[in-house]
Tab-separated table of C-alpha atoms in Angstrom:
chain	number	residue	atom	x	y	z
A	28	MET	CA	-32.004	59.050	-52.461
A	29	ALA	CA	-28.459	58.572	-51.131
A	30	ARG	CA	-25.552	60.517	-52.568
A	31	LEU	CA	-23.212	58.823	-54.990
A	32	PRO	CA	-19.689	58.246	-53.626
A	33	SER	CA	-16.508	57.893	-55.633
A	34	ALA	CA	-14.968	54.435	-56.029
A	35	GLY	CA	-12.148	55.362	-53.666
A	36	GLN	CA	-14.593	56.172	-50.874
A	37	LEU	CA	-15.834	52.569	-50.756
A	38	ASN	CA	-14.109	49.936	-48.662
A	39	LEU	CA	-13.407	46.522	-50.156
A	40	LYS	CA	-16.652	44.934	-49.013
A	41	GLN	CA	-18.702	47.860	-50.314
A	42	ALA	CA	-16.820	47.769	-53.612
A	43	VAL	CA	-17.535	44.072	-54.122
A	44	GLY	CA	-21.225	44.632	-53.406
A	45	GLN	CA	-21.492	47.278	-56.116
A	46	LEU	CA	-20.688	44.664	-58.762
A	47	LEU	CA	-23.637	42.406	-57.883
A	48	VAL	CA	-27.191	42.631	-59.236
A	49	VAL	CA	-29.828	40.422	-57.594
A	50	ARG	CA	-33.258	39.381	-58.804
A	51	THR	CA	-36.506	40.527	-57.254
A	52	SER	CA	-39.986	41.472	-58.425
A	53	GLY	CA	-42.326	44.408	-58.170
A	54	LEU	CA	-44.631	42.350	-55.965
A	55	LEU	CA	-44.849	43.401	-52.335
A	56	LEU	CA	-45.442	40.086	-50.559
A	57	ASP	CA	-43.209	37.020	-50.483
A	58	ARG	CA	-46.157	34.728	-51.112
A	59	GLN	CA	-46.787	36.523	-54.422
A	60	ARG	CA	-43.417	35.534	-55.870
A	61	LEU	CA	-43.779	33.621	-59.131
A	62	TYR	CA	-40.220	32.268	-59.140
A	63	PRO	CA	-39.212	31.792	-55.501
A	64	HIS	CA	-36.058	29.893	-56.443
A	65	TRP	CA	-34.620	33.029	-58.061
A	66	GLU	CA	-36.479	35.946	-56.469
A	67	LEU	CA	-35.161	36.896	-53.052
A	68	THR	CA	-37.458	36.963	-50.064
A	69	SER	CA	-38.006	40.343	-48.453
A	70	ALA	CA	-35.549	39.420	-45.695
A	71	ALA	CA	-32.889	38.238	-48.144
A	72	LEU	CA	-33.390	41.333	-50.295
A	73	GLU	CA	-33.033	43.580	-47.252
A	74	GLU	CA	-29.796	41.778	-46.356
A	75	ALA	CA	-28.476	42.024	-49.927
A	76	ILE	CA	-29.084	45.780	-50.041
A	77	GLY	CA	-28.470	46.759	-46.424
A	78	HIS	CA	-25.648	44.416	-45.404
A	79	TYR	CA	-23.889	43.497	-48.641
A	80	GLY	CA	-24.596	46.762	-50.470
A	81	VAL	CA	-25.422	45.222	-53.835
A	82	GLY	CA	-25.192	47.602	-56.744
A	83	GLY	CA	-28.527	46.827	-58.300
A	84	VAL	CA	-31.621	44.695	-58.685
A	85	LEU	CA	-33.160	42.960	-61.683
A	86	LEU	CA	-36.917	43.249	-61.541
A	87	PHE	CA	-39.602	40.971	-63.010
A	88	GLY	CA	-43.345	41.258	-62.447
A	89	GLY	CA	-45.624	43.495	-60.429
A	90	SER	CA	-48.134	46.236	-61.127
A	91	LEU	CA	-47.271	49.855	-61.850
A	92	GLY	CA	-48.244	50.909	-58.341
A	93	ASP	CA	-46.630	48.068	-56.409
A	94	THR	CA	-43.441	48.254	-58.464
A	95	SER	CA	-43.068	51.967	-57.834
A	96	ILE	CA	-43.603	51.487	-54.088
A	97	LYS	CA	-41.088	48.657	-53.882
A	98	ILE	CA	-38.393	50.454	-55.882
A	99	GLU	CA	-38.759	53.570	-53.748
A	100	ALA	CA	-38.380	51.450	-50.604
A	101	MET	CA	-35.275	49.717	-51.972
A	102	GLN	CA	-33.678	53.020	-52.954
A	103	ARG	CA	-34.329	54.440	-49.480
A	104	GLN	CA	-32.578	51.471	-47.920
A	105	ALA	CA	-29.532	51.570	-50.202
A	106	ALA	CA	-26.429	53.432	-49.028
A	107	VAL	CA	-25.483	53.877	-52.697
A	108	PRO	CA	-28.247	54.482	-55.276
A	109	LEU	CA	-29.278	51.260	-56.995
A	110	LEU	CA	-29.318	50.338	-60.628
A	111	VAL	CA	-32.842	49.006	-61.167
A	112	ALA	CA	-32.822	46.815	-64.248
A	113	ALA	CA	-35.571	45.049	-66.173
A	114	ASP	CA	-35.750	42.933	-69.334
A	115	LEU	CA	-38.065	45.196	-71.307
A	116	GLU	CA	-37.367	44.185	-74.897
A	117	ALA	CA	-41.092	44.465	-75.681
A	118	GLY	CA	-42.037	47.509	-73.661
A	119	CYS	CA	-42.525	48.161	-69.971
A	120	GLY	CA	-45.675	46.049	-70.052
A	121	GLN	CA	-43.599	42.951	-70.778
A	122	HIS	CA	-43.067	42.599	-67.025
A	123	ILE	CA	-45.032	45.435	-65.373
A	124	GLY	CA	-48.795	45.080	-65.267
A	125	GLY	CA	-50.660	48.137	-66.518
A	126	ALA	CA	-47.786	49.484	-68.619
A	127	THR	CA	-47.606	49.367	-72.416
A	128	ARG	CA	-46.793	46.000	-73.979
A	129	LEU	CA	-45.096	46.740	-77.298
A	130	PRO	CA	-44.521	44.304	-80.184
A	131	THR	CA	-41.471	42.074	-80.341
A	132	ALA	CA	-38.225	43.184	-81.926
A	133	ARG	CA	-38.972	40.960	-84.915
A	134	ALA	CA	-42.328	42.670	-85.450
A	135	ILE	CA	-40.495	46.001	-85.385
A	136	GLY	CA	-38.066	44.504	-87.874
A	137	GLU	CA	-40.881	43.486	-90.200
A	138	ALA	CA	-42.232	47.045	-90.067
A	139	ASN	CA	-38.618	48.110	-90.755
A	140	ASP	CA	-39.092	51.734	-89.743
A	141	LEU	CA	-36.337	53.483	-87.789
A	142	ASP	CA	-38.691	56.060	-86.309
A	143	LEU	CA	-41.011	53.343	-85.004
A	144	ALA	CA	-38.024	51.566	-83.447
A	145	ARG	CA	-36.856	54.785	-81.802
A	146	ARG	CA	-40.349	55.543	-80.484
A	147	CYS	CA	-40.596	52.039	-79.008
A	148	GLY	CA	-37.360	52.651	-77.147
A	149	GLU	CA	-38.499	56.051	-75.903
A	150	ILE	CA	-41.926	54.882	-74.709
A	151	THR	CA	-40.294	51.945	-72.941
A	152	ALA	CA	-37.787	54.237	-71.249
A	153	ARG	CA	-40.282	56.862	-70.124
A	154	GLU	CA	-42.679	54.333	-68.645
A	155	ALA	CA	-39.780	52.538	-66.967
A	156	ARG	CA	-38.489	55.764	-65.411
A	157	ALA	CA	-41.983	56.590	-64.207
A	158	VAL	CA	-41.907	53.575	-61.867
A	159	GLY	CA	-38.216	53.857	-60.978
A	160	ILE	CA	-36.577	51.447	-63.438
A	161	ASN	CA	-33.410	53.097	-64.740
A	162	TRP	CA	-31.702	50.340	-66.730
A	163	VAL	CA	-33.469	48.595	-69.613
A	164	LEU	CA	-31.722	45.389	-70.680
A	165	ALA	CA	-32.318	45.911	-74.389
A	166	PRO	CA	-31.908	45.928	-77.347
A	167	CYS	CA	-31.273	42.318	-78.286
A	168	LEU	CA	-28.764	42.470	-81.152
A	169	ASP	CA	-28.541	38.772	-81.942
A	170	LEU	CA	-29.224	37.740	-85.522
A	171	GLN	CA	-32.024	35.289	-86.186
A	172	SER	CA	-29.622	33.131	-88.177
A	173	ASN	CA	-30.907	29.689	-87.169
A	174	PRO	CA	-34.604	28.792	-87.563
A	175	ARG	CA	-34.165	26.126	-84.864
A	176	ASN	CA	-33.072	28.668	-82.262
A	177	PRO	CA	-35.445	28.090	-79.323
A	178	VAL	CA	-34.678	31.213	-77.295
A	179	ILE	CA	-33.863	34.206	-79.545
A	180	ALA	CA	-36.433	33.936	-82.334
A	181	LEU	CA	-38.746	36.981	-82.120
A	182	ARG	CA	-36.315	38.777	-79.806
A	183	ALA	CA	-34.099	39.468	-82.831
A	184	PHE	CA	-34.979	42.369	-85.113
A	185	ALA	CA	-34.104	40.474	-88.278
A	186	GLU	CA	-31.872	37.957	-89.998
A	187	LYS	CA	-29.667	40.510	-91.780
A	188	PRO	CA	-26.934	42.185	-89.711
A	189	GLU	CA	-27.315	45.581	-91.373
A	190	GLN	CA	-31.017	45.721	-90.535
A	191	VAL	CA	-30.417	44.615	-86.943
A	192	ALA	CA	-27.719	47.279	-86.626
A	193	ARG	CA	-29.989	50.085	-87.870
A	194	LEU	CA	-33.038	49.134	-85.819
A	195	GLY	CA	-31.057	48.282	-82.696
A	196	THR	CA	-29.259	51.615	-82.840
A	197	ALA	CA	-32.583	53.443	-83.262
A	198	PHE	CA	-34.166	51.567	-80.337
A	199	ALA	CA	-31.152	52.338	-78.131
A	200	ALA	CA	-31.374	56.009	-79.114
A	201	GLY	CA	-34.991	56.002	-77.933
A	202	LEU	CA	-33.959	54.506	-74.608
A	203	ARG	CA	-31.288	57.158	-74.222
A	204	SER	CA	-33.712	60.002	-74.983
A	205	GLY	CA	-36.084	58.542	-72.389
A	206	GLY	CA	-33.428	58.739	-69.692
A	207	VAL	CA	-32.476	55.130	-68.961
A	208	LEU	CA	-29.354	53.056	-69.413
A	209	SER	CA	-29.350	50.610	-72.313
A	210	ALA	CA	-27.785	47.184	-72.825
A	211	ALA	CA	-26.719	45.402	-76.008
A	212	LYS	CA	-27.049	41.628	-75.820
A	213	HIS	CA	-25.942	38.812	-76.104
A	214	PHE	CA	-22.289	39.136	-77.105
A	215	PRO	CA	-20.587	37.498	-79.027
A	216	GLY	CA	-23.898	36.518	-80.655
A	217	HIS	CA	-26.643	34.075	-79.645
A	218	GLY	CA	-28.389	33.711	-83.001
A	219	ASP	CA	-26.820	30.570	-84.433
A	220	VAL	CA	-27.689	28.017	-81.752
A	221	GLU	CA	-30.198	25.181	-81.513
A	222	VAL	CA	-30.367	24.787	-77.729
A	223	ASP	CA	-31.543	27.104	-74.962
A	224	SER	CA	-28.759	28.518	-72.776
A	225	HIS	CA	-31.239	28.694	-69.908
A	226	LEU	CA	-30.999	24.896	-69.944
A	227	VAL	CA	-27.652	23.837	-71.453
A	228	LEU	CA	-24.468	25.369	-72.881
A	229	PRO	CA	-24.752	26.099	-76.632
A	230	VAL	CA	-21.759	25.821	-78.943
A	231	VAL	CA	-21.234	28.230	-81.845
A	232	ASP	CA	-19.119	26.905	-84.706
A	233	ARG	CA	-18.440	30.081	-86.669
A	234	GLU	CA	-15.070	31.393	-87.768
A	235	ARG	CA	-14.040	34.808	-86.524
A	236	ALA	CA	-14.268	36.290	-90.023
A	237	GLN	CA	-17.951	35.359	-90.195
A	238	LEU	CA	-18.566	36.696	-86.694
A	239	GLU	CA	-16.929	39.991	-87.650
A	240	ARG	CA	-18.905	40.224	-90.872
A	241	GLU	CA	-22.297	39.214	-89.475
A	242	ASP	CA	-22.864	38.724	-85.736
A	243	TRP	CA	-20.672	41.584	-84.534
A	244	LEU	CA	-21.807	44.231	-86.994
A	245	PRO	CA	-24.841	45.296	-84.876
A	246	PHE	CA	-22.755	45.378	-81.682
A	247	LYS	CA	-20.108	47.580	-83.277
A	248	ALA	CA	-22.826	49.891	-84.603
A	249	VAL	CA	-24.439	50.498	-81.206
A	250	LEU	CA	-21.074	50.785	-79.480
A	251	ALA	CA	-20.119	53.495	-81.957
A	252	ALA	CA	-23.427	55.291	-81.314
A	253	GLY	CA	-23.049	54.956	-77.547
A	254	ILE	CA	-24.400	52.006	-75.583
A	255	ASP	CA	-24.181	51.916	-71.801
A	256	SER	CA	-23.630	48.210	-71.274
A	257	LEU	CA	-22.882	44.976	-73.070
A	258	ILE	CA	-24.360	41.686	-71.838
A	259	THR	CA	-22.495	38.452	-72.425
A	260	ALA	CA	-23.835	35.193	-73.814
A	261	HIS	CA	-23.429	31.889	-72.013
A	262	LEU	CA	-22.098	29.924	-74.971
A	263	ARG	CA	-18.817	28.545	-76.280
A	264	VAL	CA	-17.442	29.959	-79.521
A	265	LEU	CA	-14.998	27.374	-80.821
A	266	SER	CA	-12.991	29.779	-82.973
A	267	LEU	CA	-12.447	32.242	-80.104
A	268	ASP	CA	-12.173	30.210	-76.911
A	269	PRO	CA	-13.027	26.507	-77.191
A	270	ASP	CA	-12.632	25.871	-73.468
A	271	ARG	CA	-14.747	28.554	-71.780
A	272	PRO	CA	-18.165	30.149	-72.191
A	273	ALA	CA	-17.920	33.738	-73.422
A	274	THR	CA	-18.962	34.990	-69.976
A	275	PHE	CA	-15.778	33.500	-68.505
A	276	SER	CA	-13.464	34.150	-71.469
A	277	ARG	CA	-10.674	36.694	-71.057
A	278	ARG	CA	-9.973	36.325	-74.763
A	279	ILE	CA	-13.485	37.536	-75.634
A	280	LEU	CA	-14.187	40.131	-72.935
A	281	SER	CA	-10.785	41.653	-72.170
A	282	GLU	CA	-8.818	41.137	-75.358
A	283	ILE	CA	-11.546	41.729	-77.949
A	284	VAL	CA	-14.170	43.972	-76.319
A	285	ARG	CA	-11.835	46.042	-74.134
A	286	GLY	CA	-8.563	45.721	-76.034
A	287	GLU	CA	-9.432	45.630	-79.725
A	288	TRP	CA	-12.691	47.570	-79.592
A	289	GLY	CA	-11.744	49.979	-76.827
A	290	TYR	CA	-15.152	49.703	-75.162
A	291	GLU	CA	-15.310	51.493	-71.785
A	292	GLY	CA	-18.934	50.858	-70.809
A	293	LEU	CA	-20.204	48.147	-68.493
A	294	ILE	CA	-19.642	44.500	-69.376
A	295	VAL	CA	-22.404	42.500	-67.702
A	296	THR	CA	-22.813	38.748	-67.353
A	297	ASP	CA	-26.010	37.054	-68.337
A	298	ALA	CA	-27.746	35.532	-65.315
A	299	LEU	CA	-25.459	33.136	-63.464
A	300	THR	CA	-28.471	31.013	-62.488
A	301	MET	CA	-28.865	29.768	-66.070
A	302	GLY	CA	-28.316	26.119	-66.886
A	303	ALA	CA	-25.533	26.847	-69.377
A	304	VAL	CA	-23.150	27.766	-66.547
A	305	ALA	CA	-24.614	25.586	-63.802
A	306	GLY	CA	-21.867	23.880	-61.869
A	307	TRP	CA	-19.123	26.185	-63.116
A	308	PRO	CA	-16.791	26.735	-60.135
A	309	GLU	CA	-16.640	30.256	-58.674
A	310	PRO	CA	-18.601	31.804	-61.557
A	311	ALA	CA	-18.559	35.370	-60.202
A	312	VAL	CA	-14.782	35.281	-59.792
A	313	CYS	CA	-14.282	33.739	-63.241
A	314	ALA	CA	-16.441	36.434	-64.843
A	315	LEU	CA	-14.471	39.223	-63.156
A	316	GLU	CA	-11.184	37.569	-64.135
A	317	ALA	CA	-12.410	37.492	-67.733
A	318	GLY	CA	-13.225	41.204	-67.725
A	319	ALA	CA	-16.865	41.522	-66.664
A	320	ASP	CA	-17.891	44.420	-64.427
A	321	VAL	CA	-21.342	43.366	-63.231
A	322	ILE	CA	-22.443	39.954	-61.989
A	323	LEU	CA	-26.090	39.362	-62.821
A	324	MET	CA	-28.096	37.081	-60.536
A	325	PRO	CA	-25.428	35.201	-58.590
A	326	GLU	CA	-26.812	32.009	-57.072
A	327	SER	CA	-25.955	33.318	-53.595
A	328	VAL	CA	-24.870	36.811	-52.636
A	329	PRO	CA	-22.949	35.693	-49.507
A	330	VAL	CA	-21.128	32.975	-51.462
A	331	ALA	CA	-20.280	35.316	-54.349
A	332	VAL	CA	-18.942	37.974	-51.960
A	333	ASP	CA	-16.869	35.411	-50.046
A	334	GLN	CA	-15.400	33.962	-53.234
A	335	ILE	CA	-14.526	37.376	-54.682
A	336	CYS	CA	-12.897	38.476	-51.423
A	337	ALA	CA	-10.921	35.214	-51.312
A	338	ALA	CA	-9.744	35.777	-54.885
A	339	LEU	CA	-8.546	39.256	-53.871
A	340	ARG	CA	-6.617	37.856	-50.907
A	341	GLN	CA	-5.069	35.147	-53.084
A	342	GLY	CA	-4.015	37.622	-55.763
A	343	ARG	CA	-6.211	36.114	-58.479
A	344	LEU	CA	-7.982	39.475	-58.649
A	345	SER	CA	-6.255	42.761	-57.950
A	346	GLU	CA	-7.847	45.649	-56.106
A	347	GLU	CA	-6.977	47.832	-59.080
A	348	ARG	CA	-8.995	45.554	-61.353
A	349	LEU	CA	-11.907	45.489	-58.888
A	350	TYR	CA	-12.060	49.244	-58.430
A	351	ALA	CA	-11.897	49.821	-62.191
A	352	SER	CA	-15.191	47.943	-62.476
A	353	VAL	CA	-16.632	49.796	-59.491
A	354	ALA	CA	-15.721	53.095	-61.142
A	355	ARG	CA	-17.609	52.053	-64.276
A	356	VAL	CA	-20.682	51.115	-62.235
A	357	LEU	CA	-20.641	54.434	-60.382
A	358	ALA	CA	-20.106	56.341	-63.631
A	359	ALA	CA	-23.192	54.679	-65.088
A	360	LYS	CA	-25.193	55.646	-62.011
A	361	ALA	CA	-23.896	59.210	-62.160
A	362	GLY	CA	-25.049	59.467	-65.761
A	363	LEU	CA	-28.610	58.785	-64.682
A	364	GLY	CA	-28.828	61.867	-62.483
A	365	ALA	CA	-31.453	61.981	-59.774
A	366	ALA	CA	-34.663	62.038	-61.805
A	367	THR	CA	-37.762	60.808	-60.001
A	368	ALA	CA	-41.185	59.750	-61.183
A	369	ALA	CA	-42.448	63.314	-60.734
A	370	LEU	CA	-39.951	64.519	-63.320
A	371	VAL	CA	-40.834	61.965	-65.991
A	372	ASP	CA	-42.953	63.400	-68.804
A	373	LEU	CA	-45.493	60.840	-70.016
A	374	GLU	CA	-47.618	63.326	-71.932
A	375	GLY	CA	-48.033	62.599	-75.604
A	376	LEU	CA	-47.115	58.916	-75.334
A	377	ASP	CA	-49.599	56.641	-77.059
A	378	GLY	CA	-48.128	53.191	-76.732
A	379	PRO	CA	-51.279	51.257	-77.700
A	380	ALA	CA	-51.566	53.192	-80.969
A	381	LEU	CA	-47.906	52.494	-81.725
A	382	GLU	CA	-48.430	48.808	-80.943
A	383	ARG	CA	-51.398	48.613	-83.324
A	384	GLN	CA	-49.468	50.380	-86.079
A	385	ILE	CA	-46.515	48.007	-85.849
A	386	ALA	CA	-48.775	44.958	-85.512
A	387	ARG	CA	-50.534	45.798	-88.780
A	388	ARG	CA	-47.303	46.449	-90.664
A	389	ALA	CA	-45.707	43.262	-89.368
A	390	ILE	CA	-48.305	40.827	-90.748
A	391	ALA	CA	-46.681	38.875	-93.573
A	392	VAL	CA	-48.150	36.263	-95.914
A	393	ASP	CA	-45.392	33.715	-96.381
A	394	ARG	CA	-47.331	31.836	-99.062
A	395	ASP	CA	-50.876	31.457	-100.385
A	396	ARG	CA	-50.631	28.826	-103.109
A	397	MET	CA	-54.356	28.219	-103.543
A	398	GLY	CA	-55.537	31.786	-103.046
A	399	LEU	CA	-57.311	31.145	-99.753
A	400	LEU	CA	-56.928	34.789	-98.740
A	401	PRO	CA	-59.073	36.692	-98.136
A	402	LEU	CA	-61.290	34.119	-96.472
A	403	ASP	CA	-64.527	33.278	-98.256
A	404	ARG	CA	-67.187	34.191	-95.670
A	405	THR	CA	-69.592	31.671	-97.215
A	406	CYS	CA	-67.197	28.774	-96.633
A	407	PRO	CA	-67.356	27.010	-93.210
A	408	VAL	CA	-64.146	27.492	-91.237
A	409	LEU	CA	-62.775	25.163	-88.579
A	410	GLN	CA	-60.485	27.122	-86.263
A	411	ILE	CA	-57.899	25.307	-84.149
A	412	LEU	CA	-56.142	27.319	-81.436
A	413	VAL	CA	-52.821	25.676	-80.596
A	414	VAL	CA	-51.836	26.374	-76.980
A	415	ASP	CA	-49.642	24.650	-74.424
A	416	ARG	CA	-52.666	24.637	-72.143
A	417	ALA	CA	-56.097	26.250	-72.304
A	418	LEU	CA	-56.425	29.841	-71.140
A	419	ASP	CA	-52.643	30.257	-71.337
A	420	GLY	CA	-52.375	33.524	-73.222
A	421	SER	CA	-53.781	37.020	-73.428
A	422	VAL	CA	-55.063	36.600	-76.997
A	423	LEU	CA	-57.356	33.703	-76.201
A	424	PRO	CA	-60.363	35.812	-75.172
A	425	ASP	CA	-60.374	37.434	-78.618
A	426	SER	CA	-59.796	34.132	-80.384
A	427	VAL	CA	-62.650	32.235	-78.800
A	428	LEU	CA	-65.169	34.885	-79.865
A	429	LEU	CA	-64.552	34.229	-83.548
A	430	ASP	CA	-67.125	31.452	-83.684
A	431	VAL	CA	-69.712	34.072	-82.728
A	432	GLU	CA	-68.442	36.970	-84.822
A	433	LEU	CA	-67.413	35.129	-87.978
A	434	GLY	CA	-69.187	31.810	-87.755
A	435	PHE	CA	-66.020	29.834	-87.072
A	436	GLU	CA	-66.191	26.457	-85.369
A	437	SER	CA	-63.436	26.783	-82.759
A	438	TYR	CA	-61.495	24.339	-80.578
A	439	TRP	CA	-58.381	24.427	-78.454
A	440	LEU	CA	-55.570	21.977	-79.109
A	441	GLU	CA	-53.512	21.549	-75.951
A	442	ALA	CA	-50.201	19.756	-75.450
A	443	ASP	CA	-51.867	17.023	-73.368
A	444	CYS	CA	-54.748	16.559	-75.795
A	445	PRO	CA	-56.359	13.090	-75.413
A	446	PRO	CA	-56.015	10.903	-78.536
A	447	ALA	CA	-59.788	10.618	-78.866
A	448	PHE	CA	-60.195	14.398	-79.007
A	449	LEU	CA	-57.365	14.714	-81.524
A	450	GLN	CA	-59.156	12.191	-83.719
A	451	PHE	CA	-62.369	14.195	-83.325
A	452	LEU	CA	-60.576	17.323	-84.594
A	453	VAL	CA	-59.212	15.420	-87.589
A	454	GLU	CA	-62.731	14.220	-88.419
A	455	ARG	CA	-64.115	17.766	-88.136
A	456	ALA	CA	-61.348	18.994	-90.432
A	457	ALA	CA	-62.328	16.439	-93.063
A	458	VAL	CA	-65.783	17.999	-93.465
A	459	SER	CA	-64.783	21.673	-93.149
A	460	GLY	CA	-64.376	24.011	-96.069
A	461	ARG	CA	-61.343	25.774	-94.595
A	462	ILE	CA	-59.075	24.934	-91.665
A	463	LEU	CA	-57.458	27.829	-89.809
A	464	VAL	CA	-54.744	26.746	-87.374
A	465	GLN	CA	-53.601	29.579	-85.126
A	466	VAL	CA	-50.404	28.738	-83.242
A	467	LEU	CA	-50.407	30.710	-79.992
A	468	THR	CA	-47.705	28.754	-78.145
A	469	PRO	CA	-45.049	31.234	-77.040
A	470	LEU	CA	-41.349	31.067	-77.758
A	471	ARG	CA	-39.846	31.531	-74.334
A	472	ALA	CA	-36.940	30.638	-72.125
A	473	TYR	CA	-36.852	27.123	-70.661
A	474	ARG	CA	-39.306	25.775	-73.258
A	475	GLY	CA	-36.378	24.164	-75.071
A	476	SER	CA	-37.927	24.001	-78.543
A	477	ALA	CA	-38.998	26.353	-81.313
A	478	GLY	CA	-41.533	23.882	-82.686
A	479	VAL	CA	-45.128	23.053	-81.858
A	480	HIS	CA	-46.095	20.359	-79.380
A	481	GLY	CA	-46.679	16.782	-80.493
A	482	ALA	CA	-50.461	16.949	-80.742
A	483	ALA	CA	-50.305	20.039	-82.947
A	484	GLU	CA	-47.652	18.476	-85.166
A	485	THR	CA	-49.776	15.362	-85.645
A	486	PHE	CA	-52.840	17.441	-86.501
A	487	LEU	CA	-50.980	19.702	-88.934
A	488	ARG	CA	-49.389	16.795	-90.777
A	489	THR	CA	-52.750	15.052	-91.004
A	490	VAL	CA	-54.723	18.013	-92.352
A	491	ALA	CA	-51.949	19.674	-94.374
A	492	GLY	CA	-53.200	20.498	-97.829
A	493	GLU	CA	-54.863	23.054	-100.024
A	494	ARG	CA	-57.644	23.921	-97.533
A	495	THR	CA	-55.428	24.702	-94.531
A	496	ILE	CA	-54.159	28.081	-93.325
A	497	LEU	CA	-51.411	28.254	-90.710
A	498	ALA	CA	-51.237	31.494	-88.713
A	499	SER	CA	-48.218	31.714	-86.429
A	500	PHE	CA	-47.892	34.270	-83.649
A	501	GLY	CA	-44.560	32.876	-82.511
A	502	ASN	CA	-42.062	30.925	-84.582
A	503	PRO	CA	-42.046	32.510	-88.074
A	504	TYR	CA	-40.362	29.435	-89.562
A	505	LEU	CA	-43.106	26.906	-88.815
A	506	GLY	CA	-44.213	26.937	-92.437
A	507	ARG	CA	-40.917	25.316	-93.403
A	508	ASP	CA	-41.769	22.337	-91.204
A	509	PHE	CA	-45.118	21.854	-92.943
A	510	GLU	CA	-44.484	22.402	-96.644
A	511	ALA	CA	-47.774	20.794	-97.644
A	512	LEU	CA	-49.757	23.625	-96.070
A	513	SER	CA	-51.287	25.860	-98.701
A	514	THR	CA	-51.223	29.150	-96.810
A	515	VAL	CA	-48.904	30.460	-94.098
A	516	VAL	CA	-49.244	33.842	-92.380
A	517	ASN	CA	-46.890	35.216	-89.716
A	518	ALA	CA	-47.689	37.869	-87.108
A	519	PHE	CA	-44.244	37.897	-85.391
A	520	ASN	CA	-45.923	38.848	-82.118
A	521	ASN	CA	-48.420	37.276	-79.715
A	522	SER	CA	-50.776	39.963	-78.431
A	523	PRO	CA	-54.369	41.116	-78.892
A	524	ALA	CA	-53.166	43.846	-81.267
A	525	SER	CA	-51.404	41.319	-83.498
A	526	HIS	CA	-54.380	38.989	-83.345
A	527	ALA	CA	-56.678	41.773	-84.524
A	528	ALA	CA	-54.217	42.721	-87.263
A	529	LEU	CA	-54.043	39.151	-88.517
A	530	LEU	CA	-57.830	38.859	-88.640
A	531	GLU	CA	-57.951	42.050	-90.693
A	532	ARG	CA	-55.473	40.489	-93.105
A	533	LEU	CA	-57.439	37.255	-93.343
A	534	GLU	CA	-60.577	39.165	-94.265
A	535	SER	CA	-59.161	41.830	-96.572
């Protein structure tokens, strides 16, 4: 791996490059790319690292072996060691095949155990370091303060700021002990929104006093404990800066985070490819003017470099300001040392056991008005598996075996369900002793809604009553939309471990 220079040893072009982080994957071939619009081709990645000298990469997807090979190749090519980042809020297995997939932050929050949160952070960090990832973009410190939030949901540890602060700090401590950089996100708080910033720009209408008292409490806690980076949110906060998204707001980044809070770590933009900031002129320049240090996923590296260099020539950005950010980036890299996969100790880690433990503790019965739990094994059960499309989820193989193991009559309910089949399901429900509706649709970016699809909503409203059990693996607030349902159980996580834990709860 290349030696780390000082900021003063870099020329202007090299300095600008250090502030950019581009998206790639752990896959080795261009034809394997899942998101070709965002993930650079091999040639473009080679140009970004070799010619423009980008400071880091953001990695999604790939197997343990392929990811390790690709990261090693990228580091060999880089003149300055790279930051290799990944969104691993739910363990290294969230994006790296073969690694441990841990429960969501909300499942950890339901378990409400600081040691479990710390261990999740440590396992994530150690597995990440083993393949060459050195920057984990977690924890998410947003509050789940709006049940209609389509993008945060299970990514938040809890609704209460004190609980988010404790668990987020513990998770970050685990990351630190595992030898990776951490990132608190999404400042100034992404919890109280009803639209997805991947698609459009949300607006937060909270007074500063409420932000200080609630949304900012977790951020201040992790900053006090030591967090390496702070990721911005693409949203407008009317009480702070009504004209600009937080990512482009000098008031929020420079005056509050740097000035009032005295934070000296990295300030990082959320991805500039997101719909919330689409069309914003010169976004990389605006983010640097506001006080950001790192530009995550610029639409075009050449364009971003040209615009930043033009801003320097025009005096909109000073070299002093630029090199201050470069110094922070290099300081973060220096703090990582030169550990390699051979030096990462994975002995004693049992991620699957930890996942099962949290999954069991996270299961929560929201209500059981008619005492349907535990299930009466002598009563016929109609099971409906709500999915966006069939075979779209890792828990389905376990689910479809229930008709064999427990005598359930099972059907999938897809988003494009034909009306005739929906009517068939309603008729089957009418003659069934119990109706178990398992909602497996994920809450994810770009979906745009926290609710179920239309076919599922129609079915649930038709069969809602004293014989129906709703089991949600995603949105924990679905029960509020269907008050007539007798029984509601939440798993707060969509994985085989959580599915098994929920079945245990239904039977015991």
